[in-house]
Amino acid sequence: MTRGTVLKYARIIGTGSALPDKVVTNADLEKIVETTDEWIRTRTGISERHYAADGETTGDLAFLAAQRALEAAGVKASEIDLIIIGTTTPDLIFPSTACLVQHRLGANGCAAFDVNAACSGFVYALGIANAFVRSGQSKKALVIGAETLTRMVDWTERETCVLFGDGAGAVVLEASDEPGIFTTRMRADGGFKHLLFNPVGVSVGFTNAPNHGVKINMLGREVFKVAVKTLDSLVGETLADAGMKEDEIDWLIPHQANLRIIEATAKRLNMSMDRVIVTVDKHANTSSGSVPLALDYAVRSGKVKRGQNLLLEAFGGGFTWASALLRY
Ligand code: COA
């Protein structure tokens, strides 16, 4: 820990996001697999999603989102002393995407690393950055969630390929006496590995051959049930931890995987859907990109205002689940 005054809170002072240009509608997917716009919309709430172009990487999207967040915060890249990227689709095995983005931003020298917590990656990264700021080790941190998940989608499996999209979001955190992040929670249970996983890694099943087995495996119905149950207890624990009541939350900013899961969490919090940020219709599930994309949309559209209390939550492969309760 550095000497000197330790400020009480990590506060979000800027947000940004980036989406690839290419938009793919449900009607487009009807041409690839046996599905319908009606099935996708009623089961998931998704209408369209963005796909990264050939050669466009997670790092490209993270870089753009980071630039926009820095601009919104009025902070120079050289002032940043910590960069964490939540991602499960890094550009390279190493160096980390955070190192690649750090160099492109011109923030060389600061701490930079990736966090793999699947779809909970951004909220995990936010929790870690919060701990760095509160302990005095960081004064200004860049936290990013970025993915090109469609790179590992099996285009013959209608159960999964309709669900995902690519994108990135970022926030700049600053040490402050003003609130700030009140509390964060990070949980995991590796016992659920078999419900949502990619069977190929560097030390398992890896070959240099094309199509070497990388794909998302998912038991959707089981994932759905565990997600609803887990998020139910997560939001309760988070509120208790912060000593807050449900009606003190102005906005729920959930992981955007499925509208029905989002509605179940909102119901658990006694929140009407007009206090919930929903972008899953436009972005589908962008994994770690989802919560910061939704947050940036909420800020830029003027829905979320300074002084409001936000509850962020996410759930993903592992399983992992995480939350952050903060004053914007
Ligand atoms: N288009 C048309 N039909 C499809 C389809 C598609 N894209 N995908 C599956 N189906 C079919 C199934 O084959 C099944 O047919 P059957 O009844 O003849 O066997 C039927 O639709 C219903 O499938 P079911 O699995 O019961 O649907 P569901 O209501 O559970 O919805 C999911 C499926 C995947 C949308 C839903 O379970 C879900 O969202 N789960 C959570 C997934 C998730 O969020 N993962 C990421 C977590 S971070």
mmCIF file of C-alpha atoms and ligand atoms in Angstrom:
data_model
loop_
_atom_site.group_PDB
_atom_site.id
_atom_site.type_symbol
_atom_site.label_atom_id
_atom_site.label_comp_id
_atom_site.label_asym_id
_atom_site.label_seq_id
_atom_site.Cartn_x
_atom_site.Cartn_y
_atom_site.Cartn_z
ATOM 1 C CA MET A 1 0.000 0.000 0.000
ATOM 2 C CA THR A 2 1.243 3.514 -0.769
ATOM 3 C CA ARG A 3 1.613 6.046 2.041
ATOM 4 C CA GLY A 4 -0.611 9.091 2.269
ATOM 5 C CA THR A 5 -4.317 9.674 2.453
ATOM 6 C CA VAL A 6 -6.491 6.739 1.531
ATOM 7 C CA LEU A 7 -9.726 8.023 0.031
ATOM 8 C CA LYS A 8 -12.902 6.258 0.981
ATOM 9 C CA TYR A 9 -14.492 5.363 -2.304
ATOM 10 C CA ALA A 10 -13.828 4.345 -5.888
ATOM 11 C CA ARG A 11 -16.135 6.489 -8.000
ATOM 12 C CA ILE A 12 -17.084 6.124 -11.657
ATOM 13 C CA ILE A 13 -16.103 9.363 -13.408
ATOM 14 C CA GLY A 14 -16.557 8.284 -17.035
ATOM 15 C CA THR A 15 -18.046 5.517 -19.139
ATOM 16 C CA GLY A 16 -17.576 4.412 -22.738
ATOM 17 C CA SER A 17 -18.478 1.557 -25.042
ATOM 18 C CA ALA A 18 -17.851 0.162 -28.512
ATOM 19 C CA LEU A 19 -19.786 -2.115 -30.829
ATOM 20 C CA PRO A 20 -18.680 -3.570 -34.157
ATOM 21 C CA ASP A 21 -20.411 -2.013 -37.192
ATOM 22 C CA LYS A 22 -21.965 -5.226 -38.478
ATOM 23 C CA VAL A 23 -25.539 -5.751 -37.212
ATOM 24 C CA VAL A 24 -27.053 -9.245 -37.475
ATOM 25 C CA THR A 25 -30.815 -9.529 -37.048
ATOM 26 C CA ASN A 26 -32.873 -12.555 -36.096
ATOM 27 C CA ALA A 27 -34.038 -12.655 -39.725
ATOM 28 C CA ASP A 28 -30.372 -12.980 -40.794
ATOM 29 C CA LEU A 29 -29.978 -15.965 -38.470
ATOM 30 C CA GLU A 30 -33.099 -17.603 -39.914
ATOM 31 C CA LYS A 31 -30.973 -18.071 -43.042
ATOM 32 C CA ILE A 32 -28.219 -19.914 -41.143
ATOM 33 C CA VAL A 33 -30.062 -22.229 -38.700
ATOM 34 C CA GLU A 34 -33.601 -23.513 -38.281
ATOM 35 C CA THR A 35 -34.956 -20.757 -36.069
ATOM 36 C CA THR A 36 -37.446 -17.916 -36.142
ATOM 37 C CA ASP A 37 -37.434 -14.294 -35.080
ATOM 38 C CA GLU A 38 -40.495 -15.081 -32.956
ATOM 39 C CA TRP A 39 -38.745 -17.960 -31.078
ATOM 40 C CA ILE A 40 -35.653 -15.879 -30.362
ATOM 41 C CA ARG A 41 -37.586 -12.816 -29.207
ATOM 42 C CA THR A 42 -40.037 -14.666 -26.948
ATOM 43 C CA ARG A 43 -37.402 -16.964 -25.354
ATOM 44 C CA THR A 44 -34.598 -14.405 -24.960
ATOM 45 C CA GLY A 45 -35.740 -10.852 -25.753
ATOM 46 C CA ILE A 46 -33.013 -10.560 -28.422
ATOM 47 C CA SER A 47 -33.752 -8.823 -31.768
ATOM 48 C CA GLU A 48 -30.257 -8.146 -33.077
ATOM 49 C CA ARG A 49 -26.585 -8.247 -32.179
ATOM 50 C CA HIS A 50 -23.240 -6.945 -33.507
ATOM 51 C CA TYR A 51 -20.493 -9.150 -34.943
ATOM 52 C CA ALA A 52 -16.828 -8.231 -35.089
ATOM 53 C CA ALA A 53 -15.437 -7.992 -38.631
ATOM 54 C CA ASP A 54 -12.625 -10.276 -39.793
ATOM 55 C CA GLY A 55 -9.487 -9.030 -38.107
ATOM 56 C CA GLU A 56 -11.386 -6.917 -35.563
ATOM 57 C CA THR A 57 -10.371 -8.040 -32.078
ATOM 58 C CA THR A 58 -11.455 -7.868 -28.462
ATOM 59 C CA GLY A 59 -8.529 -5.488 -27.936
ATOM 60 C CA ASP A 60 -9.792 -3.174 -30.715
ATOM 61 C CA LEU A 61 -13.212 -2.919 -29.064
ATOM 62 C CA ALA A 62 -11.669 -2.538 -25.588
ATOM 63 C CA PHE A 63 -9.375 0.233 -26.858
ATOM 64 C CA LEU A 64 -12.265 2.208 -28.378
ATOM 65 C CA ALA A 65 -14.439 1.803 -25.273
ATOM 66 C CA ALA A 66 -11.494 2.874 -23.084
ATOM 67 C CA GLN A 67 -10.797 5.972 -25.199
ATOM 68 C CA ARG A 68 -14.448 7.018 -24.924
ATOM 69 C CA ALA A 69 -14.499 6.436 -21.146
ATOM 70 C CA LEU A 70 -11.287 8.458 -20.686
ATOM 71 C CA GLU A 71 -12.720 11.272 -22.811
ATOM 72 C CA ALA A 72 -15.961 11.280 -20.798
ATOM 73 C CA ALA A 73 -13.935 11.369 -17.565
ATOM 74 C CA GLY A 74 -11.619 14.109 -18.825
ATOM 75 C CA VAL A 75 -8.661 11.942 -17.834
ATOM 76 C CA LYS A 76 -5.437 11.398 -19.815
ATOM 77 C CA ALA A 77 -4.282 7.817 -20.371
ATOM 78 C CA SER A 78 -0.992 8.697 -18.669
ATOM 79 C CA GLU A 79 -2.895 9.370 -15.411
ATOM 80 C CA ILE A 80 -4.202 5.786 -15.263
ATOM 81 C CA ASP A 81 -2.346 3.562 -12.787
ATOM 82 C CA LEU A 82 -4.330 0.323 -13.229
ATOM 83 C CA ILE A 83 -6.011 -1.382 -16.194
ATOM 84 C CA ILE A 84 -8.120 -4.516 -15.742
ATOM 85 C CA ILE A 85 -10.004 -6.172 -18.578
ATOM 86 C CA GLY A 86 -12.682 -8.773 -17.954
ATOM 87 C CA THR A 87 -12.568 -11.057 -20.974
ATOM 88 C CA THR A 88 -12.808 -14.687 -21.906
ATOM 89 C CA THR A 89 -11.859 -14.022 -25.552
ATOM 90 C CA PRO A 90 -8.451 -12.310 -25.305
ATOM 91 C CA ASP A 91 -6.585 -11.317 -28.494
ATOM 92 C CA LEU A 92 -3.659 -13.550 -27.595
ATOM 93 C CA ILE A 93 -2.932 -16.169 -24.955
ATOM 94 C CA PHE A 94 -0.315 -13.692 -23.820
ATOM 95 C CA PRO A 95 0.420 -10.846 -23.402
ATOM 96 C CA SER A 96 -2.896 -10.014 -21.778
ATOM 97 C CA THR A 97 -5.336 -7.855 -23.726
ATOM 98 C CA ALA A 98 -4.928 -5.292 -20.921
ATOM 99 C CA CYS A 99 -1.220 -4.992 -21.812
ATOM 100 C CA LEU A 100 -2.056 -4.587 -25.513
ATOM 101 C CA VAL A 101 -4.647 -1.900 -24.762
ATOM 102 C CA GLN A 102 -2.352 -0.180 -22.265
ATOM 103 C CA HIS A 103 0.307 0.230 -24.951
ATOM 104 C CA ARG A 104 -2.176 1.546 -27.537
ATOM 105 C CA LEU A 105 -3.492 4.078 -25.042
ATOM 106 C CA GLY A 106 -0.001 5.181 -24.077
ATOM 107 C CA ALA A 107 -0.422 4.277 -20.417
ATOM 108 C CA ASN A 108 2.746 2.165 -20.307
ATOM 109 C CA GLY A 109 4.109 1.332 -16.881
ATOM 110 C CA CYS A 110 0.876 0.961 -14.932
ATOM 111 C CA ALA A 111 -0.439 -2.392 -13.681
ATOM 112 C CA ALA A 112 -2.403 -4.205 -16.412
ATOM 113 C CA PHE A 113 -3.996 -7.644 -16.417
ATOM 114 C CA ASP A 114 -7.004 -9.623 -17.623
ATOM 115 C CA VAL A 115 -9.605 -11.394 -15.510
ATOM 116 C CA ASN A 116 -11.427 -14.447 -16.824
ATOM 117 C CA ALA A 117 -14.708 -14.913 -14.980
ATOM 118 C CA ALA A 118 -16.728 -15.568 -18.158
ATOM 119 C CA CYS A 119 -19.803 -13.301 -18.312
ATOM 120 C CA SER A 120 -19.102 -11.959 -14.795
ATOM 121 C CA GLY A 121 -15.688 -10.703 -15.949
ATOM 122 C CA PHE A 122 -16.424 -6.977 -15.901
ATOM 123 C CA VAL A 123 -18.126 -7.039 -12.492
ATOM 124 C CA TYR A 124 -15.235 -9.126 -11.106
ATOM 125 C CA ALA A 125 -12.768 -6.613 -12.599
ATOM 126 C CA LEU A 126 -14.732 -3.746 -11.028
ATOM 127 C CA GLY A 127 -14.604 -5.484 -7.634
ATOM 128 C CA ILE A 128 -10.838 -5.971 -7.904
ATOM 129 C CA ALA A 129 -10.251 -2.369 -9.030
ATOM 130 C CA ASN A 130 -12.444 -1.160 -6.144
ATOM 131 C CA ALA A 131 -10.201 -3.072 -3.709
ATOM 132 C CA PHE A 132 -7.079 -1.506 -5.284
ATOM 133 C CA VAL A 133 -8.537 2.001 -4.998
ATOM 134 C CA ARG A 134 -9.812 1.545 -1.452
ATOM 135 C CA SER A 135 -6.467 0.202 -0.292
ATOM 136 C CA GLY A 136 -4.710 3.242 -1.744
ATOM 137 C CA GLN A 137 -2.831 1.249 -4.419
ATOM 138 C CA SER A 138 -4.661 2.946 -7.283
ATOM 139 C CA LYS A 139 -5.876 6.504 -7.737
ATOM 140 C CA LYS A 140 -7.311 6.216 -11.242
ATOM 141 C CA ALA A 141 -8.249 2.850 -12.726
ATOM 142 C CA LEU A 142 -9.581 1.809 -16.097
ATOM 143 C CA VAL A 143 -11.936 -1.162 -15.929
ATOM 144 C CA ILE A 144 -13.063 -2.765 -19.171
ATOM 145 C CA GLY A 145 -15.308 -5.653 -20.200
ATOM 146 C CA ALA A 146 -14.686 -6.742 -23.796
ATOM 147 C CA GLU A 147 -15.459 -9.797 -25.885
ATOM 148 C CA THR A 148 -15.573 -11.264 -29.365
ATOM 149 C CA LEU A 149 -17.569 -14.277 -28.240
ATOM 150 C CA THR A 150 -18.943 -14.982 -31.708
ATOM 151 C CA ARG A 151 -15.454 -16.254 -32.600
ATOM 152 C CA MET A 152 -16.221 -19.401 -30.608
ATOM 153 C CA VAL A 153 -19.833 -19.935 -31.561
ATOM 154 C CA ASP A 154 -20.840 -23.150 -33.331
ATOM 155 C CA TRP A 155 -22.945 -21.896 -36.258
ATOM 156 C CA THR A 156 -24.699 -25.247 -36.595
ATOM 157 C CA GLU A 157 -26.132 -25.158 -33.048
ATOM 158 C CA ARG A 158 -29.308 -23.091 -32.938
ATOM 159 C CA GLU A 159 -29.519 -23.497 -29.123
ATOM 160 C CA THR A 160 -26.458 -21.296 -28.644
ATOM 161 C CA CYS A 161 -25.570 -19.384 -31.814
ATOM 162 C CA VAL A 162 -28.572 -17.030 -31.621
ATOM 163 C CA LEU A 163 -27.681 -15.869 -28.107
ATOM 164 C CA PHE A 164 -24.350 -14.099 -28.477
ATOM 165 C CA GLY A 165 -22.840 -10.878 -29.821
ATOM 166 C CA ASP A 166 -19.593 -8.884 -29.630
ATOM 167 C CA GLY A 167 -18.900 -5.615 -27.822
ATOM 168 C CA ALA A 168 -17.073 -3.752 -25.085
ATOM 169 C CA GLY A 169 -17.667 -1.220 -22.319
ATOM 170 C CA ALA A 170 -15.370 0.635 -19.953
ATOM 171 C CA VAL A 171 -15.378 2.841 -16.878
ATOM 172 C CA VAL A 172 -12.802 5.125 -15.292
ATOM 173 C CA LEU A 173 -12.686 4.897 -11.505
ATOM 174 C CA GLU A 174 -11.211 7.592 -9.307
ATOM 175 C CA ALA A 175 -10.366 7.591 -5.595
ATOM 176 C CA SER A 176 -12.806 9.983 -3.938
ATOM 177 C CA ASP A 177 -14.327 11.026 -0.637
ATOM 178 C CA GLU A 178 -17.686 11.155 -2.382
ATOM 179 C CA PRO A 179 -19.541 7.836 -2.768
ATOM 180 C CA GLY A 180 -18.758 5.682 -4.939
ATOM 181 C CA ILE A 181 -18.892 1.950 -4.926
ATOM 182 C CA PHE A 182 -20.467 0.887 -1.631
ATOM 183 C CA THR A 183 -19.912 -2.843 -1.940
ATOM 184 C CA THR A 184 -18.996 -5.579 -4.405
ATOM 185 C CA ARG A 185 -19.443 -9.351 -4.238
ATOM 186 C CA MET A 186 -17.687 -12.058 -6.224
ATOM 187 C CA ARG A 187 -18.725 -15.681 -6.018
ATOM 188 C CA ALA A 188 -18.039 -18.878 -7.958
ATOM 189 C CA ASP A 189 -18.887 -22.570 -7.969
ATOM 190 C CA GLY A 190 -16.759 -24.703 -10.285
ATOM 191 C CA GLY A 191 -19.126 -27.615 -9.654
ATOM 192 C CA PHE A 192 -21.298 -26.218 -12.454
ATOM 193 C CA LYS A 193 -18.555 -26.389 -15.092
ATOM 194 C CA HIS A 194 -20.459 -28.973 -17.165
ATOM 195 C CA LEU A 195 -23.449 -26.647 -17.748
ATOM 196 C CA LEU A 196 -21.566 -23.936 -19.638
ATOM 197 C CA PHE A 197 -18.046 -24.340 -20.979
ATOM 198 C CA ASN A 198 -15.663 -24.322 -23.898
ATOM 199 C CA PRO A 199 -13.815 -27.666 -23.999
ATOM 200 C CA VAL A 200 -10.596 -26.355 -25.531
ATOM 201 C CA GLY A 201 -7.801 -24.513 -23.747
ATOM 202 C CA VAL A 202 -4.056 -24.237 -24.080
ATOM 203 C CA SER A 203 -3.366 -27.339 -22.006
ATOM 204 C CA VAL A 204 -6.491 -29.281 -23.006
ATOM 205 C CA GLY A 205 -7.330 -30.364 -26.547
ATOM 206 C CA PHE A 206 -5.310 -27.658 -28.217
ATOM 207 C CA THR A 207 -3.876 -28.191 -31.710
ATOM 208 C CA ASN A 208 -2.808 -25.793 -34.399
ATOM 209 C CA ALA A 209 -5.406 -27.180 -36.796
ATOM 210 C CA PRO A 210 -8.304 -24.945 -37.858
ATOM 211 C CA ASN A 211 -11.645 -25.649 -36.123
ATOM 212 C CA HIS A 212 -9.902 -27.528 -33.342
ATOM 213 C CA GLY A 213 -13.003 -27.958 -31.234
ATOM 214 C CA VAL A 214 -13.405 -24.453 -29.798
ATOM 215 C CA LYS A 215 -17.082 -23.907 -29.136
ATOM 216 C CA ILE A 216 -19.562 -22.925 -26.477
ATOM 217 C CA ASN A 217 -21.226 -25.944 -24.847
ATOM 218 C CA MET A 218 -24.340 -25.089 -22.872
ATOM 219 C CA LEU A 219 -27.291 -26.782 -21.196
ATOM 220 C CA GLY A 220 -29.524 -23.734 -21.559
ATOM 221 C CA ARG A 221 -32.491 -24.757 -19.431
ATOM 222 C CA GLU A 222 -30.283 -25.745 -16.473
ATOM 223 C CA VAL A 223 -28.210 -22.572 -16.837
ATOM 224 C CA PHE A 224 -31.425 -20.550 -16.793
ATOM 225 C CA LYS A 225 -32.627 -22.113 -13.524
ATOM 226 C CA VAL A 226 -29.327 -21.746 -11.681
ATOM 227 C CA ALA A 227 -28.935 -18.150 -12.956
ATOM 228 C CA VAL A 228 -32.346 -17.094 -11.617
ATOM 229 C CA LYS A 229 -31.765 -18.772 -8.224
ATOM 230 C CA THR A 230 -28.217 -17.510 -7.801
ATOM 231 C CA LEU A 231 -29.018 -13.923 -8.775
ATOM 232 C CA ASP A 232 -31.949 -14.008 -6.386
ATOM 233 C CA SER A 233 -29.682 -14.653 -3.398
ATOM 234 C CA LEU A 234 -26.873 -12.446 -4.760
ATOM 235 C CA VAL A 235 -28.979 -9.285 -4.843
ATOM 236 C CA GLY A 236 -30.268 -10.005 -1.323
ATOM 237 C CA GLU A 237 -26.722 -10.455 0.029
ATOM 238 C CA THR A 238 -25.547 -7.296 -1.744
ATOM 239 C CA LEU A 239 -28.311 -5.138 -0.282
ATOM 240 C CA ALA A 240 -27.698 -6.549 3.212
ATOM 241 C CA ASP A 241 -23.976 -5.893 2.857
ATOM 242 C CA ALA A 242 -24.584 -2.232 1.951
ATOM 243 C CA GLY A 243 -27.355 -1.852 4.561
ATOM 244 C CA MET A 244 -29.748 -0.752 1.823
ATOM 245 C CA LYS A 245 -33.370 -1.447 1.058
ATOM 246 C CA GLU A 246 -34.730 -2.497 -2.318
ATOM 247 C CA ASP A 247 -36.516 0.817 -2.820
ATOM 248 C CA GLU A 248 -33.247 2.736 -2.438
ATOM 249 C CA ILE A 249 -31.974 1.290 -5.720
ATOM 250 C CA ASP A 250 -32.706 3.650 -8.612
ATOM 251 C CA TRP A 251 -31.550 1.362 -11.421
ATOM 252 C CA LEU A 252 -30.816 -2.312 -11.870
ATOM 253 C CA ILE A 253 -28.125 -2.805 -14.536
ATOM 254 C CA PRO A 254 -28.057 -6.560 -15.061
ATOM 255 C CA HIS A 255 -26.026 -8.903 -17.216
ATOM 256 C CA GLN A 256 -27.810 -8.950 -20.569
ATOM 257 C CA ALA A 257 -28.178 -12.663 -21.351
ATOM 258 C CA ASN A 258 -31.907 -13.228 -21.400
ATOM 259 C CA LEU A 259 -34.825 -10.883 -20.776
ATOM 260 C CA ARG A 260 -36.661 -13.519 -18.725
ATOM 261 C CA ILE A 261 -33.715 -13.867 -16.298
ATOM 262 C CA ILE A 262 -33.562 -10.055 -16.022
ATOM 263 C CA GLU A 263 -37.304 -9.883 -15.297
ATOM 264 C CA ALA A 264 -36.973 -12.527 -12.569
ATOM 265 C CA THR A 265 -34.252 -10.520 -10.803
ATOM 266 C CA ALA A 266 -36.281 -7.309 -11.104
ATOM 267 C CA LYS A 267 -39.280 -9.099 -9.572
ATOM 268 C CA ARG A 268 -37.121 -10.347 -6.681
ATOM 269 C CA LEU A 269 -36.164 -6.699 -6.027
ATOM 270 C CA ASN A 270 -39.756 -5.484 -6.367
ATOM 271 C CA MET A 271 -38.561 -3.237 -9.184
ATOM 272 C CA SER A 272 -40.740 -2.395 -12.147
ATOM 273 C CA MET A 273 -39.085 -2.880 -15.530
ATOM 274 C CA ASP A 274 -38.952 0.885 -16.102
ATOM 275 C CA ARG A 275 -36.148 0.962 -13.484
ATOM 276 C CA VAL A 276 -34.164 -1.761 -15.243
ATOM 277 C CA ILE A 277 -31.664 -1.077 -18.036
ATOM 278 C CA VAL A 278 -32.296 -3.488 -20.908
ATOM 279 C CA THR A 279 -30.022 -3.667 -23.952
ATOM 280 C CA VAL A 280 -30.172 -7.410 -24.616
ATOM 281 C CA ASP A 281 -32.608 -6.715 -27.480
ATOM 282 C CA LYS A 282 -29.901 -4.775 -29.360
ATOM 283 C CA HIS A 283 -26.662 -6.459 -28.219
ATOM 284 C CA ALA A 284 -27.584 -10.056 -27.269
ATOM 285 C CA ASN A 285 -25.202 -11.621 -24.739
ATOM 286 C CA THR A 286 -21.801 -9.932 -25.022
ATOM 287 C CA SER A 287 -20.468 -11.727 -21.934
ATOM 288 C CA SER A 288 -18.072 -9.390 -20.045
ATOM 289 C CA GLY A 289 -19.049 -6.559 -22.384
ATOM 290 C CA SER A 290 -22.679 -6.665 -21.372
ATOM 291 C CA VAL A 291 -22.882 -4.774 -18.054
ATOM 292 C CA PRO A 292 -20.542 -1.887 -19.040
ATOM 293 C CA LEU A 293 -22.293 -1.578 -22.424
ATOM 294 C CA ALA A 294 -25.635 -1.306 -20.635
ATOM 295 C CA LEU A 295 -24.183 1.167 -18.127
ATOM 296 C CA ASP A 296 -22.741 3.384 -20.863
ATOM 297 C CA TYR A 297 -26.037 3.307 -22.745
ATOM 298 C CA ALA A 298 -27.859 4.249 -19.521
ATOM 299 C CA VAL A 299 -25.521 7.168 -18.840
ATOM 300 C CA ARG A 300 -25.394 8.535 -22.389
ATOM 301 C CA SER A 301 -29.143 8.248 -22.901
ATOM 302 C CA GLY A 302 -29.636 10.345 -19.755
ATOM 303 C CA LYS A 303 -31.515 7.626 -17.872
ATOM 304 C CA VAL A 304 -28.901 7.249 -15.143
ATOM 305 C CA LYS A 305 -28.098 10.512 -13.390
ATOM 306 C CA ARG A 306 -25.428 11.582 -10.903
ATOM 307 C CA GLY A 307 -26.378 10.753 -7.311
ATOM 308 C CA GLN A 308 -28.468 7.711 -8.218
ATOM 309 C CA ASN A 309 -27.879 4.261 -6.728
ATOM 310 C CA LEU A 310 -27.125 1.480 -9.204
ATOM 311 C CA LEU A 311 -27.082 -2.263 -8.704
ATOM 312 C CA LEU A 312 -24.916 -4.088 -11.228
ATOM 313 C CA GLU A 313 -24.998 -7.873 -11.404
ATOM 314 C CA ALA A 314 -23.713 -10.652 -13.648
ATOM 315 C CA PHE A 315 -23.713 -14.402 -13.982
ATOM 316 C CA GLY A 316 -21.607 -16.652 -16.186
ATOM 317 C CA GLY A 317 -19.672 -19.840 -16.879
ATOM 318 C CA GLY A 318 -17.841 -21.346 -13.931
ATOM 319 C CA PHE A 319 -20.367 -20.672 -12.603
ATOM 320 C CA THR A 320 -19.383 -17.206 -11.498
ATOM 321 C CA TRP A 321 -21.627 -14.459 -10.240
ATOM 322 C CA ALA A 322 -20.893 -10.962 -8.997
ATOM 323 C CA SER A 323 -22.458 -7.657 -8.084
ATOM 324 C CA ALA A 324 -21.609 -4.047 -7.348
ATOM 325 C CA LEU A 325 -23.794 -1.549 -5.529
ATOM 326 C CA LEU A 326 -22.733 2.020 -6.155
ATOM 327 C CA ARG A 327 -23.717 5.650 -6.240
ATOM 328 C CA TYR A 328 -23.188 7.070 -9.721
HETATM 329 N N1 COA B 1 -34.843 -21.653 -32.564
HETATM 330 C C1 COA B 1 -35.935 -22.431 -32.542
HETATM 331 N N2 COA B 1 -36.079 -23.448 -31.653
HETATM 332 C C2 COA B 1 -35.057 -23.653 -30.787
HETATM 333 C C3 COA B 1 -33.898 -22.873 -30.783
HETATM 334 C C4 COA B 1 -33.804 -21.844 -31.730
HETATM 335 N N3 COA B 1 -32.742 -21.011 -31.802
HETATM 336 N N4 COA B 1 -33.084 -23.319 -29.800
HETATM 337 C C5 COA B 1 -33.711 -24.345 -29.215
HETATM 338 N N5 COA B 1 -34.907 -24.560 -29.798
HETATM 339 C C6 COA B 1 -35.912 -25.559 -29.478
HETATM 340 C C7 COA B 1 -35.373 -26.702 -28.661
HETATM 341 O O1 COA B 1 -34.786 -27.652 -29.529
HETATM 342 C C8 COA B 1 -36.625 -27.227 -27.973
HETATM 343 O O2 COA B 1 -37.318 -28.019 -28.861
HETATM 344 P P1 COA B 1 -38.115 -29.328 -28.349
HETATM 345 O O3 COA B 1 -39.121 -28.811 -27.355
HETATM 346 O O4 COA B 1 -38.699 -29.858 -29.600
HETATM 347 O O5 COA B 1 -37.059 -30.189 -27.715
HETATM 348 C C9 COA B 1 -37.452 -25.965 -27.760
HETATM 349 O O6 COA B 1 -36.894 -24.964 -28.625
HETATM 350 C C10 COA B 1 -37.478 -25.433 -26.337
HETATM 351 O O7 COA B 1 -36.190 -25.500 -25.815
HETATM 352 P P2 COA B 1 -35.899 -25.090 -24.310
HETATM 353 O O8 COA B 1 -34.450 -25.393 -24.035
HETATM 354 O O9 COA B 1 -36.917 -25.618 -23.392
HETATM 355 O O10 COA B 1 -36.113 -23.526 -24.376
HETATM 356 P P3 COA B 1 -35.993 -22.484 -23.203
HETATM 357 O O11 COA B 1 -37.295 -21.840 -22.977
HETATM 358 O O12 COA B 1 -35.270 -23.022 -22.008
HETATM 359 O O13 COA B 1 -35.058 -21.394 -23.877
HETATM 360 C C11 COA B 1 -32.769 -20.705 -23.830
HETATM 361 C C12 COA B 1 -33.747 -21.777 -24.277
HETATM 362 C C13 COA B 1 -31.348 -21.143 -24.213
HETATM 363 C C14 COA B 1 -33.086 -19.402 -24.548
HETATM 364 C C15 COA B 1 -32.914 -20.497 -22.306
HETATM 365 O O14 COA B 1 -32.866 -21.742 -21.657
HETATM 366 C C16 COA B 1 -31.826 -19.623 -21.759
HETATM 367 O O15 COA B 1 -31.757 -18.443 -22.073
HETATM 368 N N6 COA B 1 -30.977 -20.139 -20.861
HETATM 369 C C17 COA B 1 -29.939 -19.395 -20.282
HETATM 370 C C18 COA B 1 -28.817 -19.275 -21.245
HETATM 371 C C19 COA B 1 -27.846 -18.217 -20.869
HETATM 372 O O16 COA B 1 -28.243 -17.137 -20.502
HETATM 373 N N7 COA B 1 -26.554 -18.512 -20.984
HETATM 374 C C20 COA B 1 -25.526 -17.614 -20.729
HETATM 375 C C21 COA B 1 -25.399 -17.417 -19.274
HETATM 376 S S1 COA B 1 -24.214 -16.187 -18.976
#
